């Protein structure tokens, strides 16, 4: 074989084979080896240093302490920096790397895994290949599978003479992180990840949003022109103090053509906020897309929850799963930084901006799915509220009130009642009268839409009572009028109506009428066996009798109230003991007064009703002062003032300060300032903002009431007059028509008498009720008389009108019974 120069082959450079076949050929000779190029190392891959890192001095110091070199016991080799999207994990990692790289002379490895950054995430094989190339290993020498790549990577770490810092930004979950943990304590692995690793080798450092002070400093530094701090505070709050959102706004503030007021106008509408903060929406979207189907479904359903905090029971009701499964899902969402834990009992909440995003997800659910979720949630709240303790109501009262409003808005009226009853009782025990009015308003609206006018009237009566407690007289009068019309529409003369009429008579200053109506209510509740209502009516009747000067009858009513009240109705019992003390005071029995007041205070404290407790303290303080025990009186007054202030009872507190004796000087009371002018009175606390009474359409009751009470009887009167005129002019039977006129007129009188707001004789009441409800019997008799007299057609029309009137009176009662059975 010749080479290109046609010269003979050089020794030991060519093989010459001749002859037969050979199986193995082994060549010996001299081999010249040329040195391969040295591998290129690239271990200085520091990420860019952030321009500013406000409000992160504490987390940065903690992170640097974890990164400090050394093989000391307990030193972490793997650190996970977690937090929701946009919280600034990457910036903190970069800042810490620039501070700590001097501790790692072996170099820095860095990669962005892009798990949530858009595009195709980096696989573990790609990541290992990138770092092994940085160690200088050529691509054709990399192992073709994961196990081989991991072996090469761990070997390089073992062989490294000096410590290395390994940085992985936006990492994927555990299965991509655990294999990267350094094999010895010299090196450090620092990753940013949204789902906190569960592996024991990782030390997890959770990064939270900025403080309001740091948010304000960040925005103020970005503004090119002076901006009022109040506007910057509001912008920071609307951004939820999330660094990514603040960076978006700061970029707009750096633009001299954009103003803070314009930014505020864009951020204030909740539905437009995420559109203005689009990078934040993208970060949330990436976290949502990384979830599995069960977790994503739960997150969407949680967007329907109206409260700020969510427990496993509410989450289970919304998602239609068991509480145990809901609890597991909530824990996974907390690890994924989509929920924030609020306590050891498992309650969670959203970041403000994330709540807006999840609300958008929930709005994309099918209408039927949203309605079913709300139905299950309200059913859960109704069952839970019936047996819940005060602590549960303390946690859930905001969510319950918001759920009631959502149920009314979406027409789930049948689920509102049970929640309203228990929530109002709790709020009144806590003296949150204004909150109770908001809840009662939702109950009234639900009852009105369900045409449950008896319950509507009862709730309006409760609202009227609490409006009066807050000295909101116009609202109380509106509720009184609307409630009375609702009772008329209910069509049943009930003990509730008698209680209502007695209360209105007491407000008018007519104790006689009040005692009369409360007496009727007592008889009605006794027949029904309702001990709670009976005790309350006895207490009210005792007040009316005491105002009439019938002290003995009043004391009997109060004692009967104590004996009748159920075991759990301690508020009524406490009021009764205090009223009995007032009766004893009229007899100048000071010893019995003190004994009764102390008993009433004991029961009031056990009831948990702050209002009656403060009232008992004030009365006992007056009694102790009259007995000359000024030290005991001072202690009681201090306690009463403390309770009234702690539970936001400004009216009671003002009354207590008005009766405060001049010898008492409270330690916390400021010195009286000099009045600016003679006769100037101290400024009072502004009245609380209360909801408007739900009586905007109270006039809507008037037409049905007039139709039920007067329209049909008046038509009967007109028909009878017409028939009588025809009979007189043209001749014919005359006798049936005066009787018909009398019956129709009596029916109208009876209707008015039944629903009048003043007392009447018992005989008159019985006659009115009988004629009001059963005048169809008289109409049947008149029909027979008309047929006998030869005027069957005209009598049939008159009788039919009266029969319709009777049906109109009885139908609401029949409908109520049918509804209660259903």
Short mmCIF file of C-alpha atoms in Angstrom, two decimals, residues 172-583:
data_model
loop_
_atom_site.label_atom_id
_atom_site.label_comp_id
_atom_site.label_asym_id
_atom_site.label_seq_id
_atom_site.Cartn_x
_atom_site.Cartn_y
_atom_site.Cartn_z
CA UNK A 172 -39.47 21.54 40.35
CA UNK A 173 -40.85 19.40 43.23
CA UNK A 174 -39.02 16.90 45.41
CA UNK A 175 -38.17 14.24 42.85
CA UNK A 176 -35.94 16.78 41.03
CA UNK A 177 -34.37 18.16 44.19
CA UNK A 178 -33.45 15.22 46.38
CA UNK A 179 -30.87 13.72 43.93
CA UNK A 180 -29.01 17.05 43.89
CA UNK A 181 -28.27 17.13 47.63
CA UNK A 182 -24.46 17.33 48.07
CA UNK A 183 -22.88 14.14 49.43
CA UNK A 184 -20.79 15.92 52.06
CA UNK A 185 -21.08 18.94 54.31
CA UNK A 186 -18.59 21.18 52.50
CA UNK A 187 -20.92 22.17 49.68
CA UNK A 188 -24.26 23.98 49.86
CA UNK A 189 -27.30 23.53 47.65
CA UNK A 190 -29.63 26.56 47.60
CA UNK A 191 -32.89 26.26 45.64
CA UNK A 192 -35.92 28.47 45.18
CA UNK A 193 -39.10 26.44 44.95
CA UNK A 194 -42.81 27.12 45.40
CA UNK A 195 -43.71 23.70 46.81
CA UNK A 196 -41.75 23.22 50.01
CA UNK A 197 -39.67 19.99 49.95
CA UNK A 198 -40.64 17.36 52.50
CA UNK A 199 -37.25 15.62 52.53
CA UNK A 200 -35.56 15.83 55.93
CA UNK A 201 -32.24 16.98 54.41
CA UNK A 202 -33.76 20.32 53.34
CA UNK A 203 -33.88 23.31 55.63
CA UNK A 204 -36.91 25.31 54.49
CA UNK A 205 -36.91 29.09 54.75
CA UNK A 206 -40.28 30.63 53.87
CA UNK A 207 -40.24 34.14 52.43
CA UNK A 208 -43.22 36.35 53.20
CA UNK A 209 -44.46 39.58 51.68
CA UNK A 210 -42.91 42.92 52.62
CA UNK A 211 -43.97 44.89 55.65
CA UNK A 212 -46.05 48.04 55.06
CA UNK A 213 -43.06 50.19 56.04
CA UNK A 214 -40.75 48.53 53.51
CA UNK A 215 -43.41 48.64 50.81
CA UNK A 216 -43.79 52.36 51.37
CA UNK A 217 -40.01 52.86 51.19
CA UNK A 218 -39.79 50.91 47.92
CA UNK A 219 -42.53 52.98 46.26
CA UNK A 220 -41.21 56.26 47.61
CA UNK A 221 -37.74 55.51 46.21
CA UNK A 222 -39.24 54.80 42.79
CA UNK A 223 -41.38 57.94 42.58
CA UNK A 224 -39.83 60.73 40.54
CA UNK A 225 -42.10 63.33 42.15
CA UNK A 226 -43.31 63.68 45.74
CA UNK A 227 -46.37 61.51 46.43
CA UNK A 228 -48.51 61.79 49.60
CA UNK A 229 -47.71 58.88 51.95
CA UNK A 230 -51.41 58.07 52.23
CA UNK A 231 -51.56 57.34 48.48
CA UNK A 232 -48.43 55.20 48.62
CA UNK A 233 -49.84 53.29 51.59
CA UNK A 234 -53.03 52.57 49.67
CA UNK A 235 -51.10 51.47 46.57
CA UNK A 236 -48.97 49.11 48.68
CA UNK A 237 -52.08 47.66 50.35
CA UNK A 238 -53.79 47.12 46.99
CA UNK A 239 -50.65 45.29 45.85
CA UNK A 240 -50.82 43.09 48.93
CA UNK A 241 -47.20 44.11 49.71
CA UNK A 242 -46.14 41.50 47.15
CA UNK A 243 -42.69 42.45 45.74
CA UNK A 244 -43.56 41.52 42.15
CA UNK A 245 -46.68 43.66 42.23
CA UNK A 246 -44.78 46.50 43.89
CA UNK A 247 -42.10 46.30 41.18
CA UNK A 248 -44.78 46.65 38.50
CA UNK A 249 -46.19 49.74 40.18
CA UNK A 250 -42.73 51.13 40.91
CA UNK A 251 -41.98 50.96 37.19
CA UNK A 252 -45.02 53.12 36.53
CA UNK A 253 -44.01 55.59 39.24
CA UNK A 254 -40.60 56.00 37.63
CA UNK A 255 -42.38 57.20 34.52
CA UNK A 256 -42.87 60.93 34.95
CA UNK A 257 -46.05 60.81 32.83
CA UNK A 258 -47.83 58.43 35.23
CA UNK A 259 -49.27 59.67 38.53
CA UNK A 260 -50.04 57.89 41.78
CA UNK A 261 -53.68 58.94 41.56
CA UNK A 262 -53.98 57.35 38.14
CA UNK A 263 -52.42 54.14 39.45
CA UNK A 264 -54.85 54.13 42.35
CA UNK A 265 -57.82 54.57 40.03
CA UNK A 266 -56.64 51.57 38.03
CA UNK A 267 -56.00 49.33 41.05
CA UNK A 268 -59.05 50.08 43.17
CA UNK A 269 -61.63 48.06 41.18
CA UNK A 270 -61.03 44.44 42.31
CA UNK A 271 -62.02 43.10 38.91
CA UNK A 272 -59.34 45.15 37.16
CA UNK A 273 -56.47 44.81 39.62
CA UNK A 274 -54.85 41.69 38.20
CA UNK A 275 -55.19 43.09 34.68
CA UNK A 276 -53.00 46.00 35.82
CA UNK A 277 -50.58 43.58 37.50
CA UNK A 278 -50.27 41.08 34.66
CA UNK A 279 -46.90 39.56 35.75
CA UNK A 280 -48.55 38.65 39.05
CA UNK A 281 -51.39 36.94 37.21
CA UNK A 282 -48.84 34.97 35.15
CA UNK A 283 -47.02 33.85 38.30
CA UNK A 284 -50.29 32.62 39.84
CA UNK A 285 -51.27 30.94 36.59
CA UNK A 286 -47.99 29.00 36.51
CA UNK A 287 -48.57 27.75 40.07
CA UNK A 288 -52.13 26.72 39.21
CA UNK A 289 -51.08 24.86 36.07
CA UNK A 290 -48.55 22.85 38.08
CA UNK A 291 -51.31 21.36 40.28
CA UNK A 292 -52.89 17.97 39.86
CA UNK A 293 -56.58 17.72 39.00
CA UNK A 294 -57.91 17.19 42.59
CA UNK A 295 -55.87 20.09 43.96
CA UNK A 296 -56.84 22.37 41.07
CA UNK A 297 -60.52 21.51 41.56
CA UNK A 298 -60.29 22.27 45.27
CA UNK A 299 -58.58 25.59 44.57
CA UNK A 300 -61.36 26.63 42.19
CA UNK A 301 -64.04 25.71 44.72
CA UNK A 302 -62.24 27.60 47.49
CA UNK A 303 -62.67 30.70 45.32
CA UNK A 304 -66.40 30.47 46.12
CA UNK A 305 -65.79 30.79 49.87
CA UNK A 306 -66.89 34.23 51.03
CA UNK A 307 -64.73 34.50 54.16
CA UNK A 308 -61.10 35.41 54.77
CA UNK A 309 -60.22 32.09 56.41
CA UNK A 310 -61.23 28.55 55.50
CA UNK A 311 -61.29 25.38 57.57
CA UNK A 312 -61.37 21.77 56.41
CA UNK A 313 -65.12 21.42 57.04
CA UNK A 314 -66.00 24.37 54.82
CA UNK A 315 -63.55 23.21 52.15
CA UNK A 316 -65.07 19.72 52.23
CA UNK A 317 -68.56 21.16 51.78
CA UNK A 318 -67.50 23.33 48.85
CA UNK A 319 -65.67 20.51 47.06
CA UNK A 320 -68.12 17.77 47.95
CA UNK A 321 -65.46 15.53 49.56
CA UNK A 322 -64.86 14.17 53.05
CA UNK A 323 -63.26 16.42 55.69
CA UNK A 324 -60.20 14.14 55.85
CA UNK A 325 -59.65 14.36 52.10
CA UNK A 326 -60.19 18.11 52.20
CA UNK A 327 -57.60 18.45 54.98
CA UNK A 328 -55.02 16.54 52.93
CA UNK A 329 -55.69 18.71 49.91
CA UNK A 330 -55.38 21.90 51.95
CA UNK A 331 -52.01 20.74 53.25
CA UNK A 332 -50.80 20.13 49.71
CA UNK A 333 -51.97 23.59 48.65
CA UNK A 334 -50.15 25.12 51.62
CA UNK A 335 -46.96 23.33 50.53
CA UNK A 336 -47.49 24.69 47.03
CA UNK A 337 -47.62 28.23 48.51
CA UNK A 338 -51.17 28.79 47.24
CA UNK A 339 -52.63 28.94 50.76
CA UNK A 340 -51.28 30.32 53.99
CA UNK A 341 -51.81 28.53 57.33
CA UNK A 342 -53.36 30.67 60.05
CA UNK A 343 -53.12 28.37 63.05
CA UNK A 344 -52.52 24.85 64.31
CA UNK A 345 -56.20 23.93 63.88
CA UNK A 346 -55.74 23.74 60.10
CA UNK A 347 -57.35 26.97 59.01
CA UNK A 348 -55.92 28.62 55.89
CA UNK A 349 -56.28 31.83 53.93
CA UNK A 350 -55.33 33.35 50.58
CA UNK A 351 -53.04 36.24 49.80
CA UNK A 352 -55.26 39.15 48.76
CA UNK A 353 -54.16 39.11 45.11
CA UNK A 354 -54.27 35.35 44.93
CA UNK A 355 -57.86 35.46 46.22
CA UNK A 356 -58.76 37.66 43.24
CA UNK A 357 -57.15 35.16 40.86
CA UNK A 358 -58.89 32.18 42.46
CA UNK A 359 -62.16 34.11 42.32
CA UNK A 360 -61.67 34.39 38.56
CA UNK A 361 -61.14 30.63 38.39
CA UNK A 362 -64.30 30.04 40.40
CA UNK A 363 -66.33 32.29 38.12
CA UNK A 364 -65.40 30.02 35.21
CA UNK A 365 -67.07 27.04 36.90
CA UNK A 366 -70.48 25.96 35.63
CA UNK A 367 -73.42 27.75 37.23
CA UNK A 368 -74.84 24.45 38.46
CA UNK A 369 -71.53 23.57 40.14
CA UNK A 370 -71.34 26.95 41.88
CA UNK A 371 -74.95 26.69 43.08
CA UNK A 372 -74.41 23.16 44.40
CA UNK A 373 -71.23 24.22 46.23
CA UNK A 374 -72.98 27.14 47.93
CA UNK A 375 -75.90 24.87 48.84
CA UNK A 376 -73.53 22.41 50.52
CA UNK A 377 -71.67 25.22 52.31
CA UNK A 378 -74.86 26.74 53.74
CA UNK A 379 -76.07 23.31 54.83
CA UNK A 380 -72.73 22.73 56.56
CA UNK A 381 -72.92 26.09 58.33
CA UNK A 382 -76.50 25.46 59.43
CA UNK A 383 -75.60 22.09 60.98
CA UNK A 384 -72.38 23.37 62.54
CA UNK A 385 -73.88 26.53 64.00
CA UNK A 386 -76.51 24.54 65.90
CA UNK A 387 -73.87 22.84 68.06
CA UNK A 388 -70.87 25.18 67.83
CA UNK A 389 -69.19 26.86 70.77
CA UNK A 390 -68.25 30.50 71.12
CA UNK A 391 -64.73 29.94 69.81
CA UNK A 392 -66.09 28.60 66.51
CA UNK A 393 -68.31 31.64 66.09
CA UNK A 394 -65.37 33.90 66.96
CA UNK A 395 -63.45 32.42 64.03
CA UNK A 396 -66.29 32.04 61.55
CA UNK A 397 -68.54 35.06 62.12
CA UNK A 398 -67.13 36.99 59.15
CA UNK A 399 -67.46 34.01 56.82
CA UNK A 400 -70.98 33.28 58.08
CA UNK A 401 -72.15 36.84 57.46
CA UNK A 402 -70.62 36.88 53.98
CA UNK A 403 -72.10 33.45 53.18
CA UNK A 404 -75.55 34.69 54.20
CA UNK A 405 -75.27 37.66 51.86
CA UNK A 406 -74.11 35.39 49.03
CA UNK A 407 -76.97 32.96 49.67
CA UNK A 408 -79.52 35.78 49.51
CA UNK A 409 -77.96 37.17 46.34
CA UNK A 410 -78.06 33.76 44.67
CA UNK A 411 -81.54 32.83 45.84
CA UNK A 412 -80.67 30.12 48.39
CA UNK A 413 -83.30 31.51 50.77
CA UNK A 414 -84.24 28.25 52.46
CA UNK A 415 -80.70 27.86 53.87
CA UNK A 416 -80.54 31.31 55.43
CA UNK A 417 -82.84 30.88 58.43
CA UNK A 418 -80.91 28.35 60.57
CA UNK A 419 -77.66 30.28 60.21
CA UNK A 420 -79.32 33.63 60.99
CA UNK A 421 -80.84 32.40 64.25
CA UNK A 422 -77.63 31.06 65.76
CA UNK A 423 -75.37 33.80 64.45
CA UNK A 424 -77.62 36.59 65.75
CA UNK A 425 -77.78 34.94 69.16
CA UNK A 426 -73.98 34.80 69.28
CA UNK A 427 -73.53 38.39 68.11
CA UNK A 428 -75.97 39.69 70.71
CA UNK A 429 -74.16 37.79 73.44
CA UNK A 430 -71.01 39.55 72.26
CA UNK A 431 -72.88 42.90 72.12
CA UNK A 432 -72.15 43.26 68.40
CA UNK A 433 -75.48 44.92 67.80
CA UNK A 434 -74.57 46.51 64.47
CA UNK A 435 -73.28 43.20 63.11
CA UNK A 436 -76.48 41.54 64.30
CA UNK A 437 -78.51 44.12 62.37
CA UNK A 438 -76.64 43.28 59.17
CA UNK A 439 -77.35 39.58 59.67
CA UNK A 440 -81.01 40.20 60.53
CA UNK A 441 -81.36 42.21 57.36
CA UNK A 442 -80.32 39.17 55.31
CA UNK A 443 -82.80 37.06 57.24
CA UNK A 444 -85.64 39.49 56.49
CA UNK A 445 -84.82 39.54 52.79
CA UNK A 446 -84.74 35.74 52.64
CA UNK A 447 -88.05 35.41 54.51
CA UNK A 448 -89.65 37.99 52.23
CA UNK A 449 -88.58 36.16 49.08
CA UNK A 450 -89.91 32.91 50.54
CA UNK A 451 -93.23 34.64 51.34
CA UNK A 452 -92.74 33.60 54.99
CA UNK A 453 -94.33 36.77 56.31
CA UNK A 454 -94.64 35.56 59.90
CA UNK A 455 -90.86 35.08 60.16
CA UNK A 456 -90.30 38.33 58.29
CA UNK A 457 -92.39 40.16 60.88
CA UNK A 458 -90.55 38.51 63.78
CA UNK A 459 -87.13 39.44 62.39
CA UNK A 460 -88.30 43.01 61.74
CA UNK A 461 -89.41 43.18 65.35
CA UNK A 462 -85.93 42.12 66.47
CA UNK A 463 -84.39 44.75 64.20
CA UNK A 464 -86.69 47.41 65.64
CA UNK A 465 -85.62 46.48 69.16
CA UNK A 466 -81.92 46.77 68.34
CA UNK A 467 -82.38 50.00 66.41
CA UNK A 468 -83.95 51.42 69.56
CA UNK A 469 -81.00 50.20 71.63
CA UNK A 470 -78.75 52.25 69.32
CA UNK A 471 -81.16 55.21 69.50
CA UNK A 472 -81.95 55.02 65.79
CA UNK A 473 -85.61 55.96 66.09
CA UNK A 474 -86.53 56.49 62.39
CA UNK A 475 -85.21 53.06 61.47
CA UNK A 476 -87.08 51.51 64.40
CA UNK A 477 -90.37 53.09 63.28
CA UNK A 478 -89.84 51.85 59.72
CA UNK A 479 -89.34 48.31 60.98
CA UNK A 480 -92.43 48.56 63.19
CA UNK A 481 -94.70 49.57 60.31
CA UNK A 482 -93.29 46.99 57.90
CA UNK A 483 -93.46 44.26 60.55
CA UNK A 484 -97.10 44.96 61.32
CA UNK A 485 -98.03 44.81 57.65
CA UNK A 486 -96.11 41.54 57.30
CA UNK A 487 -98.09 40.06 60.19
CA UNK A 488 -101.32 41.06 58.53
CA UNK A 489 -100.18 39.32 55.36
CA UNK A 490 -99.39 36.23 57.42
CA UNK A 491 -103.12 36.11 58.19
CA UNK A 492 -102.91 34.46 61.61
CA UNK A 493 -103.61 36.16 64.92
CA UNK A 494 -100.66 34.75 66.86
CA UNK A 495 -98.91 35.33 70.19
CA UNK A 496 -96.12 36.96 68.16
CA UNK A 497 -98.59 39.63 67.09
CA UNK A 498 -99.69 40.19 70.70
CA UNK A 499 -96.06 40.55 71.78
CA UNK A 500 -95.53 43.00 68.95
CA UNK A 501 -98.63 45.03 69.82
CA UNK A 502 -97.62 45.08 73.49
CA UNK A 503 -94.17 46.34 72.62
CA UNK A 504 -95.59 49.08 70.41
CA UNK A 505 -98.06 50.10 73.12
CA UNK A 506 -95.19 50.36 75.61
CA UNK A 507 -93.31 52.57 73.16
CA UNK A 508 -96.36 54.83 72.88
CA UNK A 509 -96.49 55.16 76.66
CA UNK A 510 -99.73 53.12 77.04
CA UNK A 511 -98.90 50.57 79.79
CA UNK A 512 -102.53 49.46 80.03
CA UNK A 513 -102.63 48.36 76.38
CA UNK A 514 -99.19 46.82 76.79
CA UNK A 515 -100.30 44.73 79.77
CA UNK A 516 -103.41 43.65 77.85
CA UNK A 517 -101.53 42.47 74.77
CA UNK A 518 -98.74 40.83 76.76
CA UNK A 519 -101.38 38.99 78.78
CA UNK A 520 -102.85 37.63 75.54
CA UNK A 521 -99.36 36.61 74.43
CA UNK A 522 -98.76 34.79 77.74
CA UNK A 523 -101.91 32.75 77.24
CA UNK A 524 -100.97 31.97 73.65
CA UNK A 525 -97.43 30.83 74.49
CA UNK A 526 -98.72 28.75 77.39
CA UNK A 527 -101.07 26.92 75.02
CA UNK A 528 -98.20 26.32 72.59
CA UNK A 529 -95.83 25.18 75.32
CA UNK A 530 -93.07 27.57 74.22
CA UNK A 531 -91.30 28.23 77.53
CA UNK A 532 -88.72 30.64 76.09
CA UNK A 533 -91.34 32.96 74.55
CA UNK A 534 -93.60 32.57 77.58
CA UNK A 535 -90.83 33.71 79.95
CA UNK A 536 -90.03 36.73 77.74
CA UNK A 537 -93.72 37.75 77.57
CA UNK A 538 -94.08 37.36 81.35
CA UNK A 539 -91.08 39.61 81.84
CA UNK A 540 -92.55 42.25 79.53
CA UNK A 541 -95.98 42.02 81.17
CA UNK A 542 -94.32 42.52 84.54
CA UNK A 543 -92.74 45.75 83.26
CA UNK A 544 -96.15 47.05 82.12
CA UNK A 545 -97.81 46.11 85.41
CA UNK A 546 -95.05 47.78 87.39
CA UNK A 547 -95.55 50.97 85.36
CA UNK A 548 -99.26 50.78 86.16
CA UNK A 549 -98.41 50.66 89.87
CA UNK A 550 -99.40 47.02 90.35
CA UNK A 551 -96.20 45.99 92.11
CA UNK A 552 -97.61 42.71 93.46
CA UNK A 553 -98.77 41.57 90.02
CA UNK A 554 -95.45 42.63 88.53
CA UNK A 555 -93.50 40.61 91.11
CA UNK A 556 -95.67 37.56 90.39
CA UNK A 557 -94.96 37.91 86.65
CA UNK A 558 -91.22 38.18 87.29
CA UNK A 559 -91.13 35.12 89.56
CA UNK A 560 -93.18 33.15 87.09
CA UNK A 561 -90.68 34.14 84.39
CA UNK A 562 -87.83 32.77 86.54
CA UNK A 563 -89.70 29.52 87.08
CA UNK A 564 -90.75 29.18 83.43
CA UNK A 565 -87.53 30.05 81.57
CA UNK A 566 -85.64 27.06 80.15
CA UNK A 567 -82.35 26.08 81.73
CA UNK A 568 -80.27 27.70 79.01
CA UNK A 569 -82.19 30.99 78.90
CA UNK A 570 -80.12 32.73 81.57
CA UNK A 571 -80.54 36.21 80.11
CA UNK A 572 -84.27 36.26 80.84
CA UNK A 573 -83.65 34.88 84.34
CA UNK A 574 -81.03 37.55 85.05
CA UNK A 575 -83.41 40.30 83.89
CA UNK A 576 -86.17 38.86 86.10
CA UNK A 577 -83.95 38.90 89.21
CA UNK A 578 -82.99 42.50 88.53
CA UNK A 579 -86.67 43.44 88.09
CA UNK A 580 -87.54 41.70 91.36
CA UNK A 581 -84.84 43.77 93.04
CA UNK A 582 -86.64 46.87 91.74
CA UNK A 583 -89.91 45.64 93.26
#
